[in-house]
C-alpha atoms as a PDB file:
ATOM      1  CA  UNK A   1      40.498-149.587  65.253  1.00  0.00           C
ATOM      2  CA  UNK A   2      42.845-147.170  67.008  1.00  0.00           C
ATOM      3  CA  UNK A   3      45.726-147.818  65.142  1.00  0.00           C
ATOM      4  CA  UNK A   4      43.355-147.772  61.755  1.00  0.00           C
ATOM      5  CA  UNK A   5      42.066-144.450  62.697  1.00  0.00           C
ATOM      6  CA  UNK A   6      45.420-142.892  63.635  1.00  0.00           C
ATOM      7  CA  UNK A   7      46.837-144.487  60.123  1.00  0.00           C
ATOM      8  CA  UNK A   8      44.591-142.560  58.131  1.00  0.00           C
ATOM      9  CA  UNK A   9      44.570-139.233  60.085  1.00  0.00           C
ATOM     10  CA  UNK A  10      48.455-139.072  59.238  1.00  0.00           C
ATOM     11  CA  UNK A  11      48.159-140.111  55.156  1.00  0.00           C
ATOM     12  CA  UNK A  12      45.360-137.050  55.124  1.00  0.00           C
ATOM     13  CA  UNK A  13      47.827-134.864  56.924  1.00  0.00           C
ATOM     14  CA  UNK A  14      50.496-135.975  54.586  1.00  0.00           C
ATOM     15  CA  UNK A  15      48.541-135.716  51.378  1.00  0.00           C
ATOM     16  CA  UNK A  16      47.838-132.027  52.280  1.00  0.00           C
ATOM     17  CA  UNK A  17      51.459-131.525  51.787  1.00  0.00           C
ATOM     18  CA  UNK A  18      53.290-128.361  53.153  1.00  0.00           C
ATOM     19  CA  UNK A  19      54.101-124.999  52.420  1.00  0.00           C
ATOM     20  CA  UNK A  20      58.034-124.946  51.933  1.00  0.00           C
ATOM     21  CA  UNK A  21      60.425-122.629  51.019  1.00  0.00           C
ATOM     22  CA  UNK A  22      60.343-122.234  47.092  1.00  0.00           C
ATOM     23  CA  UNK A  23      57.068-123.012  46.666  1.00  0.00           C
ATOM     24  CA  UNK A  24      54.851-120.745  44.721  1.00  0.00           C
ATOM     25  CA  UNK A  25      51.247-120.603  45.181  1.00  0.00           C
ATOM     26  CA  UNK A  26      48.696-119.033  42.991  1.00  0.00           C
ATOM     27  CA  UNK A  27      45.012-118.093  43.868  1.00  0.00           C
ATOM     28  CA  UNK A  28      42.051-117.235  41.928  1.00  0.00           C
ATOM     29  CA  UNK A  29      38.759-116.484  42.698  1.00  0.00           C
ATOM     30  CA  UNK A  30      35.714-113.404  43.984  1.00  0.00           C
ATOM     31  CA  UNK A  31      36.984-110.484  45.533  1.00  0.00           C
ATOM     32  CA  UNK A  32      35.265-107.725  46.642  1.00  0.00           C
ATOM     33  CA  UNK A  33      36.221-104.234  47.509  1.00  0.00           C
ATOM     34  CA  UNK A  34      33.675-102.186  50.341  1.00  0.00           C
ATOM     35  CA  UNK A  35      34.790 -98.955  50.342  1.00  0.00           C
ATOM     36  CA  UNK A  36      34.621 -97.140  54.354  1.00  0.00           C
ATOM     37  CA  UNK A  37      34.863 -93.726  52.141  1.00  0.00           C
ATOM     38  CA  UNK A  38      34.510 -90.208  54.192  1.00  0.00           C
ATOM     39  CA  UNK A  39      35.320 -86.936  52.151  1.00  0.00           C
ATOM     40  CA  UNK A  40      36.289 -83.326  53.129  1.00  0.00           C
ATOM     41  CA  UNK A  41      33.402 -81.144  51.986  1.00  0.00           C
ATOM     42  CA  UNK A  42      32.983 -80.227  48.458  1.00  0.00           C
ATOM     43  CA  UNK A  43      34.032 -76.976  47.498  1.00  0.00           C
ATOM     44  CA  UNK A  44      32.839 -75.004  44.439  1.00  0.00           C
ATOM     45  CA  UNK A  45      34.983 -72.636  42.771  1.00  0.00           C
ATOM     46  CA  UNK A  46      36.982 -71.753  46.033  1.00  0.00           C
ATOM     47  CA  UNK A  47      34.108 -72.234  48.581  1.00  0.00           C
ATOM     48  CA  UNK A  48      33.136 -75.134  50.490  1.00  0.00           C
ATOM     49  CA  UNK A  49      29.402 -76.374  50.617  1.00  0.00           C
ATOM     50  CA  UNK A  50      28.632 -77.165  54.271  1.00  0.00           C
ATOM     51  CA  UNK A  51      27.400 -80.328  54.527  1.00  0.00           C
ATOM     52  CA  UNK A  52      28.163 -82.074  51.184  1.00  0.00           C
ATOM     53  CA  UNK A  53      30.565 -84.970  50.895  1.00  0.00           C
ATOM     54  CA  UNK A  54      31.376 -87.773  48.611  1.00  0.00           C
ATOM     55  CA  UNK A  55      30.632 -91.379  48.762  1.00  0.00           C
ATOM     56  CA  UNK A  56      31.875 -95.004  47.451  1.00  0.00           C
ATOM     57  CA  UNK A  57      30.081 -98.121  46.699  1.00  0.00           C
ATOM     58  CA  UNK A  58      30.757-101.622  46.815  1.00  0.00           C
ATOM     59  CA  UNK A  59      32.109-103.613  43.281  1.00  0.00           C
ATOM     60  CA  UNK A  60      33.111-107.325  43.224  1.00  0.00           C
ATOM     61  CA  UNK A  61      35.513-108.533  40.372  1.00  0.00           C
ATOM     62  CA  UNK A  62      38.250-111.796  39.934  1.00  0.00           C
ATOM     63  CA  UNK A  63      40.937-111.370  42.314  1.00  0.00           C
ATOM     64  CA  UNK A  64      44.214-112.836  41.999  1.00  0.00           C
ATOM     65  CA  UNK A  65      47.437-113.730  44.333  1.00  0.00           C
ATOM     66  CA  UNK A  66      50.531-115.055  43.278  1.00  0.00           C
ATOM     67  CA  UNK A  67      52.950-116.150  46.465  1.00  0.00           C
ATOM     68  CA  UNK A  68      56.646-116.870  46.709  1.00  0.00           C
ATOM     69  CA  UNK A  69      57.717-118.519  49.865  1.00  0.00           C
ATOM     70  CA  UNK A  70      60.906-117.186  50.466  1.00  0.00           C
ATOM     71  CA  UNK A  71      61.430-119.298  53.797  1.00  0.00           C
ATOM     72  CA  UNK A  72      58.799-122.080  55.428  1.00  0.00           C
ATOM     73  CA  UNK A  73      56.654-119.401  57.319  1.00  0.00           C
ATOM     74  CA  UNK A  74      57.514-116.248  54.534  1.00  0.00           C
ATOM     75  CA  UNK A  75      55.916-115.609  51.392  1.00  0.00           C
ATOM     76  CA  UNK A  76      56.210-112.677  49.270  1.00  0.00           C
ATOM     77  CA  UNK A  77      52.777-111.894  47.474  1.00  0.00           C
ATOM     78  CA  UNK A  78      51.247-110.134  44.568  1.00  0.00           C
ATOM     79  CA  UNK A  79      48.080-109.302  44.676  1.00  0.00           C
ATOM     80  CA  UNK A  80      46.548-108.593  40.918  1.00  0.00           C
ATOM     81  CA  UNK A  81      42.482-108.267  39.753  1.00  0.00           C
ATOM     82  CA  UNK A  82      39.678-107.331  36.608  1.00  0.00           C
ATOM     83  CA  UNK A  83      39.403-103.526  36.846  1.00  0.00           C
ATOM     84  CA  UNK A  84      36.906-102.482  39.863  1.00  0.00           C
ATOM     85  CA  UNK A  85      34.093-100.108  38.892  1.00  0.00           C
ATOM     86  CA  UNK A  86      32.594 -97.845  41.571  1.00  0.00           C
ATOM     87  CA  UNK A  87      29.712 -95.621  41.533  1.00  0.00           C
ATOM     88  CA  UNK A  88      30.761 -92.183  43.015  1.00  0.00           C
ATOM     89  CA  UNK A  89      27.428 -90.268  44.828  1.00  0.00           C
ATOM     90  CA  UNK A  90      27.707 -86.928  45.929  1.00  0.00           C
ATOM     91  CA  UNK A  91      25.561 -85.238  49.476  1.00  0.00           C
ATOM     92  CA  UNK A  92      24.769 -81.516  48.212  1.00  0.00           C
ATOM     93  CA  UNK A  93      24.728 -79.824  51.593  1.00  0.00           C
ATOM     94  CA  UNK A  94      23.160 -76.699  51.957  1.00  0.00           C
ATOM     95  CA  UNK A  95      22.169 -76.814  47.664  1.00  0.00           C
ATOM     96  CA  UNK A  96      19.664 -78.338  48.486  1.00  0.00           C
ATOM     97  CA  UNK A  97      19.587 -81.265  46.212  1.00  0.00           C
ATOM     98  CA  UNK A  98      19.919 -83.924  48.180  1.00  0.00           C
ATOM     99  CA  UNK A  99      22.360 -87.215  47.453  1.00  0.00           C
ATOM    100  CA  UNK A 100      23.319 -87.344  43.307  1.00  0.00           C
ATOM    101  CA  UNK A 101      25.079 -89.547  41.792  1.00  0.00           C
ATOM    102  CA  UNK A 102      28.147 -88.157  40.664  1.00  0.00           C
ATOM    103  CA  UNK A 103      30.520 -89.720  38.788  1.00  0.00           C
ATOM    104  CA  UNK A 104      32.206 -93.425  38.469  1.00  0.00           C
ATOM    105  CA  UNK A 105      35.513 -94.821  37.790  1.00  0.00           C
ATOM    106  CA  UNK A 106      37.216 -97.981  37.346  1.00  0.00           C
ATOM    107  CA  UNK A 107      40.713 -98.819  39.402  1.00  0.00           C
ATOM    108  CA  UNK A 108      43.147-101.593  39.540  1.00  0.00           C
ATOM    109  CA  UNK A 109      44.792-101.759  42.967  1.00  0.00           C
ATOM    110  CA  UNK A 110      48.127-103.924  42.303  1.00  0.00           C
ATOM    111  CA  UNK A 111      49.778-104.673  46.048  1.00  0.00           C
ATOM    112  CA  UNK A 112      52.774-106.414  47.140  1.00  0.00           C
ATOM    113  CA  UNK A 113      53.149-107.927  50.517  1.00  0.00           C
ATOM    114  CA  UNK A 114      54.915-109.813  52.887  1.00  0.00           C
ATOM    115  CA  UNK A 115      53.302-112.869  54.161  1.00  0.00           C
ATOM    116  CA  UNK A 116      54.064-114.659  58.011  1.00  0.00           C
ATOM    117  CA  UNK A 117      52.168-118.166  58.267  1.00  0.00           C
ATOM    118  CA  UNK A 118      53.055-119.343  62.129  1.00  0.00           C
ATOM    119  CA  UNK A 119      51.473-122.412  61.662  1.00  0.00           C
ATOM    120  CA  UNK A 120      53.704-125.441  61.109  1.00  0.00           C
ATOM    121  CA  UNK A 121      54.628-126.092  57.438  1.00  0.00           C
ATOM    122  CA  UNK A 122      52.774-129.319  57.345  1.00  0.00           C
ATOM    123  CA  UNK A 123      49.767-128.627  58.834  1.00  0.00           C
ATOM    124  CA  UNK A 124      46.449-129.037  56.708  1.00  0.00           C
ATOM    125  CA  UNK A 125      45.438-124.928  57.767  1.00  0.00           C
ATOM    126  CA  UNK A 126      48.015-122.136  57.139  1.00  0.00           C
ATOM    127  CA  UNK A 127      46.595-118.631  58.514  1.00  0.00           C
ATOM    128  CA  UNK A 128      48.678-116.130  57.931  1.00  0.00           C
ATOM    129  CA  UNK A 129      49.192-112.291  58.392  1.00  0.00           C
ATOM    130  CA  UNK A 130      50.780-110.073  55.833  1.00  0.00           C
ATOM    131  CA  UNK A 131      51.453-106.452  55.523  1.00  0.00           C
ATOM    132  CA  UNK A 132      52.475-104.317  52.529  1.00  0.00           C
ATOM    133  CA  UNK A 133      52.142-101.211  49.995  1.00  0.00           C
ATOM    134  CA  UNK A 134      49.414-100.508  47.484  1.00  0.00           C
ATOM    135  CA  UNK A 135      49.114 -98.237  44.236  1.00  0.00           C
ATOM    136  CA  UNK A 136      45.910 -97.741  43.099  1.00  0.00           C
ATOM    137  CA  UNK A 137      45.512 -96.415  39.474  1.00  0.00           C
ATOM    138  CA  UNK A 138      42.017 -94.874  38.687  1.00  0.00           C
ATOM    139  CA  UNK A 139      41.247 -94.380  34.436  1.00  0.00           C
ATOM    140  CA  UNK A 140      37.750 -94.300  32.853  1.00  0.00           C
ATOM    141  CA  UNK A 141      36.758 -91.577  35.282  1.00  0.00           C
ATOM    142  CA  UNK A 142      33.538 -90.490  34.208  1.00  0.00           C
ATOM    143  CA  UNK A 143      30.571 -87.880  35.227  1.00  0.00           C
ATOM    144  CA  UNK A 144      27.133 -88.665  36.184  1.00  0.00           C
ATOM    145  CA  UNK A 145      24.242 -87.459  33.903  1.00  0.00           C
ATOM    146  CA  UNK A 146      22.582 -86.311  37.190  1.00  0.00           C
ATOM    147  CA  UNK A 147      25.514 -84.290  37.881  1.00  0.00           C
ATOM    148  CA  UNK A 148      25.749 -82.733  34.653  1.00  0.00           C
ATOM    149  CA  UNK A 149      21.765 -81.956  34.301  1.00  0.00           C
ATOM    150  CA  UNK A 150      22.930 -79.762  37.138  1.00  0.00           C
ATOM    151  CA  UNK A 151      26.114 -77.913  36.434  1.00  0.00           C
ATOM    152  CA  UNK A 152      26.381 -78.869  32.695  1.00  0.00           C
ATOM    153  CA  UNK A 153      28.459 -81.181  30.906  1.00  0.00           C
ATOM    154  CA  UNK A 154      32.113 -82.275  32.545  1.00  0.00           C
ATOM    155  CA  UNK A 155      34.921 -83.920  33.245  1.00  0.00           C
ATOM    156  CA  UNK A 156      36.125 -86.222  35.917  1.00  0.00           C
ATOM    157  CA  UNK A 157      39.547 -86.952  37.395  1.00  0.00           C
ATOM    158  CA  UNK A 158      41.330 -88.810  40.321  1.00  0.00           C
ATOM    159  CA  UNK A 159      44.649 -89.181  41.365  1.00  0.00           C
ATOM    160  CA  UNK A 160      46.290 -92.147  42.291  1.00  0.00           C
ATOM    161  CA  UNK A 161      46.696 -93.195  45.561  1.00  0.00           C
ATOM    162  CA  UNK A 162      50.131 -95.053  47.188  1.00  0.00           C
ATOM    163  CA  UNK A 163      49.496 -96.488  50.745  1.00  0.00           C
ATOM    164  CA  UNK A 164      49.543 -99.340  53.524  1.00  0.00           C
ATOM    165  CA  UNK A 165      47.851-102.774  53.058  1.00  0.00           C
ATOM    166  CA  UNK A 166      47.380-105.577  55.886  1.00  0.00           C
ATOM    167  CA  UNK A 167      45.498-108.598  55.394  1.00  0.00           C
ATOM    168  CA  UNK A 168      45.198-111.521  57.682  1.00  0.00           C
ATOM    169  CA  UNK A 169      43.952-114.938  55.886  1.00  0.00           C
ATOM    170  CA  UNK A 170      44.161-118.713  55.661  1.00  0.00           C
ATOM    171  CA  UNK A 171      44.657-121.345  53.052  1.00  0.00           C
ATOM    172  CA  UNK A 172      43.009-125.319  53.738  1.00  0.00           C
ATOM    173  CA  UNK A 173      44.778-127.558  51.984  1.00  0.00           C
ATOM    174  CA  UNK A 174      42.691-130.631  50.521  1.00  0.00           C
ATOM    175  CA  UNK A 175      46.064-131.960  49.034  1.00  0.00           C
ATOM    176  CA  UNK A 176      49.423-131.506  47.969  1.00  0.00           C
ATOM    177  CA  UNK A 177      48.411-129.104  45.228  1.00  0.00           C
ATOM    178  CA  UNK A 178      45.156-127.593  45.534  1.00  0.00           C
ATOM    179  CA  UNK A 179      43.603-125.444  48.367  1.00  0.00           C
ATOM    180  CA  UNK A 180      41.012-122.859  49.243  1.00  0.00           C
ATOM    181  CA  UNK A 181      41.640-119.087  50.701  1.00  0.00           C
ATOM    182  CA  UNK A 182      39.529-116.667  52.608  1.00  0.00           C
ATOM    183  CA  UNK A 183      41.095-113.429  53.238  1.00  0.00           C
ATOM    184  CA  UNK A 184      40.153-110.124  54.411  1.00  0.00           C
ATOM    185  CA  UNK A 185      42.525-107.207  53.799  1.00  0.00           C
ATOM    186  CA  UNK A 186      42.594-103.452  54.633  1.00  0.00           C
ATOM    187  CA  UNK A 187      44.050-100.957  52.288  1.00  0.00           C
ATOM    188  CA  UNK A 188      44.704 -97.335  52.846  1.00  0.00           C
ATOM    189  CA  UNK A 189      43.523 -95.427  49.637  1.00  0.00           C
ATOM    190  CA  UNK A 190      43.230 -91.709  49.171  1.00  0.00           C
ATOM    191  CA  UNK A 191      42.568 -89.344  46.457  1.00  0.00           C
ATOM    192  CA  UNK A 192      41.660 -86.180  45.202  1.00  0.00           C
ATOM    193  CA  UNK A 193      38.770 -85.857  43.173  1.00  0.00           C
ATOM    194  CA  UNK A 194      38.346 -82.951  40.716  1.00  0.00           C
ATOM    195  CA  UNK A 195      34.771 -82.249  38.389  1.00  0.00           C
ATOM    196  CA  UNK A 196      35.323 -79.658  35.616  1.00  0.00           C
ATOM    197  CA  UNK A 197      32.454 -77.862  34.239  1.00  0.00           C
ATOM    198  CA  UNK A 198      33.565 -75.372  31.808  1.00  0.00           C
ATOM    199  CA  UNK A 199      35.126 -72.027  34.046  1.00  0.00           C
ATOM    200  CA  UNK A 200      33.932 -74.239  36.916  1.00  0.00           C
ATOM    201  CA  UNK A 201      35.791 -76.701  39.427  1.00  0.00           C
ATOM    202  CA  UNK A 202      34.378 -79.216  41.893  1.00  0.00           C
ATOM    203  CA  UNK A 203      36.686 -80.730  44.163  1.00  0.00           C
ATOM    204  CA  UNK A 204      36.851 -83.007  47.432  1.00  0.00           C
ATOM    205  CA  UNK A 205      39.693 -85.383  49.272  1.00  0.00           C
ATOM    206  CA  UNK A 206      38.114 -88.433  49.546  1.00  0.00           C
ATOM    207  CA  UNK A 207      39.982 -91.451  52.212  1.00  0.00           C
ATOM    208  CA  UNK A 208      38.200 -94.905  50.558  1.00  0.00           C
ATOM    209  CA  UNK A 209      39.808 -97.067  52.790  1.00  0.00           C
ATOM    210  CA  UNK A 210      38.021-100.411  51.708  1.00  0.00           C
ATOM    211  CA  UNK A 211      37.965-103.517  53.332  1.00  0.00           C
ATOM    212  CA  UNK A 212      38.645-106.191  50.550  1.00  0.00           C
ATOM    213  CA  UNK A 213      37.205-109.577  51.258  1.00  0.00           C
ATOM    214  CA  UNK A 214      38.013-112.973  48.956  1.00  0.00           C
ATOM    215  CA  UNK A 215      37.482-116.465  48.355  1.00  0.00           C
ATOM    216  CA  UNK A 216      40.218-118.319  46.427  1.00  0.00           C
ATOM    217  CA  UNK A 217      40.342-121.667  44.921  1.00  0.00           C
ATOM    218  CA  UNK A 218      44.948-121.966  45.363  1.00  0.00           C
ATOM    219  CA  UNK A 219      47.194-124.356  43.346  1.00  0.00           C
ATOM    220  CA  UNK A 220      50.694-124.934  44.597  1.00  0.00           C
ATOM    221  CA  UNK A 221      53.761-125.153  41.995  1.00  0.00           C
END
């Protein structure tokens, strides 16, 4: 019975197959981006409005990894996605008018990193840390009808944002080809937001700093 059990523990461990140098794995699945935004305040034509800021919320699209294992335990990935759209809401300080919504925007946040899985090469999980640099590119940057009903009609726009991304993560293996991911990652994202409204500018620094969680189905080539 012993000898029956142990038989079949190693053909599961060697059907999971291992994660060798040269292999490329690809992973597809949810991914969703929680911004932790903070902003500086607004500031209207040259003067700040105490106690307004900006804020982020939460989209979910198709995320998508592509790794190259350079070595056994090294991988170098690239992290791709369906464009995330955000709602941008806006805390009017002393204007009294409460929390608007301001704005939104779509953003694709293509990020290359370098992988480290300590586990051994053959075992069925691989966790794995990684650490790299992210450029997000905002387009379809649009203003609120909220906003506008206030200071008339206008424009939106965002610059991009280069930074630092870490993720920590592990693939399962169910067999030589196919296994599932969960990964978390944090990515440092900043931008400057400006609102035109004729004569009139509206502008804030905004740190979005989301976490990014996923869940992959991978296939290895």
């Amino acid at each position: 019975m012993k000898k029956t059990v142990g038989v079949c523990m190693l053909l599961m461990v060697s059907a999971a197959g291992a994660h060798e140098a040269g292999d490329i794995l690809v992973r597809g699945g949810l991914a969703t981006v929680a911004p932790d935004a903070s902003s500086s305040p607004l500031v209207l034509d040259g003067g700040s409005i105490d106690g307004s800021e900006a804020d982020v919320d939460n989209n979910t699209q198709i995320g998508l990894t592509a790794v190259y294992m350079m070595t056994d335990t090294f991988g170098l990935e690239v992290l791709a996605s369906t464009p995330f759209s955000h709602d941008i809401s806006a805390e009017t300080g002393v204007l009294g008018l409460g929390e608007v919504a301001a704005g939104d925007t779509k953003h694709l946040p293509p990020t290359v990193s370098v992988l480290w899985f300590p586990a051994a090469p053959d075992s069925q999980w691989q966790p794995y840390l990684g650490a790299g640099f992210n450029y997000t590119l905002f387009f379809d940057e649009d203003v609120a009808g909220e906003l506008e009903g206030v200071l008339g009609s206008g424009e939106l726009e965002l610059d991009g944002s280069f930074g630092l991304a870490l993720q920590g993560g592990v693939d399962y293996k169910f067999n030589d080809k196919w296994f599932a991911n969960a990964a978390v990652r944090w990515i440092d994202i900043d931008t400057d937001a400006e609102f035109t409204f004729g004569e009139s500018r509206l502008t804030t620094e905004v740190e979005i700093d989301p976490l990014v969680y996923s869940l992959s189905i991978g296939y290895k080539f």
